[in-house]
XYZ file of C-alpha atoms in Angstrom:
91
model
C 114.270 -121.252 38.291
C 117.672 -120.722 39.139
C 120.756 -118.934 37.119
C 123.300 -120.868 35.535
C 126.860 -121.001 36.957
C 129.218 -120.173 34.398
C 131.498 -122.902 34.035
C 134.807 -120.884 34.153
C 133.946 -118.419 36.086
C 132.261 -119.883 38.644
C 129.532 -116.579 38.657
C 125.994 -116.538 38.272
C 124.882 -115.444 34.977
C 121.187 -115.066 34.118
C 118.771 -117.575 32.261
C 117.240 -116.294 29.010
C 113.862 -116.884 27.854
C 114.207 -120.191 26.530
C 115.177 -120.964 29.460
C 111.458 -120.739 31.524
C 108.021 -122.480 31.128
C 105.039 -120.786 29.761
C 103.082 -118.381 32.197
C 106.027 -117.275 33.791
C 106.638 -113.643 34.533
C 109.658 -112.146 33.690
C 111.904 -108.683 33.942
C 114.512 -108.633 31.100
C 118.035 -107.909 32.494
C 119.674 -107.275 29.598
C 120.017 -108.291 25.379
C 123.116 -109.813 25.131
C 125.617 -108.002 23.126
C 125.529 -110.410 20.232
C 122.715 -109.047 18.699
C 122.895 -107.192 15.758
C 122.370 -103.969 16.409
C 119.575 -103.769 13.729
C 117.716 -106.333 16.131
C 118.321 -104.747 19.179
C 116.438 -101.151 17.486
C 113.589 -103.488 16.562
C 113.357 -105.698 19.990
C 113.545 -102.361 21.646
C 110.734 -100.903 19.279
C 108.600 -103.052 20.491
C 109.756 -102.698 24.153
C 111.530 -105.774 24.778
C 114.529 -103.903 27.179
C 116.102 -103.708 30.455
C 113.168 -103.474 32.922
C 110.476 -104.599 30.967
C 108.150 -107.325 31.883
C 106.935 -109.864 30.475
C 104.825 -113.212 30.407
C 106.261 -116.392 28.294
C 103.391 -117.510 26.533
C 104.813 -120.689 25.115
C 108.138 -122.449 23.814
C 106.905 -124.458 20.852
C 107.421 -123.698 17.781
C 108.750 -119.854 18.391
C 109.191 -118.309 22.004
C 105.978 -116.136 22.286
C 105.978 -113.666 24.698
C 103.359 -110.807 25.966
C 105.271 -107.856 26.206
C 102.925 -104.668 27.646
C 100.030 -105.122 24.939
C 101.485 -107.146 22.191
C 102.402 -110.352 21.525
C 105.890 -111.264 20.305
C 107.065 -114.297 18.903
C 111.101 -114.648 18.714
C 112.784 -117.566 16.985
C 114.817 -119.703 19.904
C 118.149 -118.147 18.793
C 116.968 -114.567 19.375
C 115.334 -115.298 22.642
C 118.155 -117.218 23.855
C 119.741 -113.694 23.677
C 117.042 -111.612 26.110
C 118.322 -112.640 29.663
C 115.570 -112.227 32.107
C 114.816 -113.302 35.590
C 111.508 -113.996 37.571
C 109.652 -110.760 38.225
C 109.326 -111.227 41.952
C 106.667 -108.242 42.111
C 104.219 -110.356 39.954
C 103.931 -113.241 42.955
C-alpha cells in the first residue's frame, strides 16, 4: 500500500487503518488530533500509540485489530483516525 497525496499539498500523508486488508501488519504513526481526548486515554490504555504494532484482523462490520495480546475492535470513524504504515520488520 501506498500513502495518499494530499490534494493541496501535494505531500505524502499516511493511510489509516481502514485503509489496509486484513492480515496486514502495521506500526501506528500517529492518532490524529481529532480525537477526543477521552478516546485517545482509552486507545492508549489499551496500547494503540505511536510505535505500536499491530495486525488488521478484518474490515467488516468494525475494524478489528490485534494489538500486543488483545483484540480491539474500532468503529470505521475511529480507525480512520489511527494512521499507520506497513511494519517493514514483520516481512
Amino acid at each position: 500500500m501506498k500513502h495518499r497525496r494530499n490534494a493541496v499539498s501535494g505531500k505524502l500523508k499516511p493511510t489509516s487503518l481502514v485503509d489496509f486488508p486484513q492480515g496486514t501488519q502495521l506500526t501506528v504513526l500517529k492518532l490524529a488530533h481529532e480525537l477526543a481526548p477521552e478516546l485517545r486515554s482509552h486507545l492508549s490504555a489499551w496500547g494503540l500509540m505511536p510505535g505500536t504494532r499491530l495486525t488488521i484482523l478484518g474490515q467488516r462490520p468494525l475494524t478489528r485489530l490485534a494489538v500486543e495480546h488483545a483484540e480491539l475492535a474500532l468503529e470505521h470513524g475511529v480507525a480512520a483516525q489511527v494512521h499507520a504504515e506497513i511494519d517493514r520488520s514483520a516481512q
